[in-house]
Amino acid sequence: MGRMSVEELPEYAERVLEVAELIPPGRVMTYGDVAEWLGEGGPRQVGRVMALYGGAVPWWRVVRADGAFLPGHELRALGHYRDEGTPLRETGRAASTEGHLPKLDMRRARWDGGEGGTGPDDVHADADADERPGGAGGRGRAGRAGTHT
């Protein structure tokens, strides 16, 4: 068998990057959402993978749960969000002051894994449960109920 460069990636990292590539333009998943989708690891592990290997995928679509932009990459991320029409929210009157950036509108931007970017909790639990590597272990709809605020 021929050697491929992806063989050098740890299997978990490869799986995280595959999920990042599934997120539609204009939508985002949190680090925790990606870990839950995989049924393995947690937000910190996903964040570490994205920090080390995320440059090869749409990294700006895997985000912090609070909607804040990735430190050090704010302007690049903002450019991608504007190009893709990702829902943003201004941070108040201070947002018009130079140096203040909007945040992601997590209620509208967050993607649950449904086809065509459907709304939160519509199809995530049932549509992809069989496709998750390692199985979801009963993390379906109940595990997601409190994530959308």
mmCIF file of C-alpha atoms in Angstrom, residues 5 7 9 14 22 26 33 38 48-49 52 73 76 81 90 92 96 103 108 115-116 136:
data_model
loop_
_atom_site.group_PDB
_atom_site.id
_atom_site.type_symbol
_atom_site.label_atom_id
_atom_site.label_comp_id
_atom_site.label_asym_id
_atom_site.label_seq_id
_atom_site.Cartn_x
_atom_site.Cartn_y
_atom_site.Cartn_z
ATOM 1 C CA SER A 5 0.607 12.024 4.361
ATOM 2 C CA GLU A 7 -1.026 8.454 7.934
ATOM 3 C CA LEU A 9 -2.026 12.308 11.606
ATOM 4 C CA GLU A 14 -8.100 12.939 11.385
ATOM 5 C CA LEU A 22 -18.591 18.763 7.068
ATOM 6 C CA GLY A 26 -22.038 30.180 7.302
ATOM 7 C CA ASP A 33 -20.060 19.843 19.686
ATOM 8 C CA LEU A 38 -17.388 11.919 17.583
ATOM 9 C CA ARG A 48 -5.612 20.975 20.567
ATOM 10 C CA VAL A 49 -6.211 19.161 17.270
ATOM 11 C CA LEU A 52 -1.971 21.741 15.610
ATOM 12 C CA HIS A 73 -6.804 35.206 14.103
ATOM 13 C CA ARG A 76 -8.929 36.469 9.219
ATOM 14 C CA TYR A 81 -17.549 34.898 8.429
ATOM 15 C CA GLU A 90 -22.496 43.242 17.674
ATOM 16 C CA GLY A 92 -23.031 46.645 22.007
ATOM 17 C CA SER A 96 -18.401 50.632 16.775
ATOM 18 C CA LYS A 103 -19.097 37.818 18.191
ATOM 19 C CA ARG A 108 -28.305 31.278 14.622
ATOM 20 C CA GLU A 115 -28.549 18.238 6.307
ATOM 21 C CA GLY A 116 -28.789 21.642 4.700
ATOM 22 C CA ALA A 136 -22.930 7.819 20.283
#
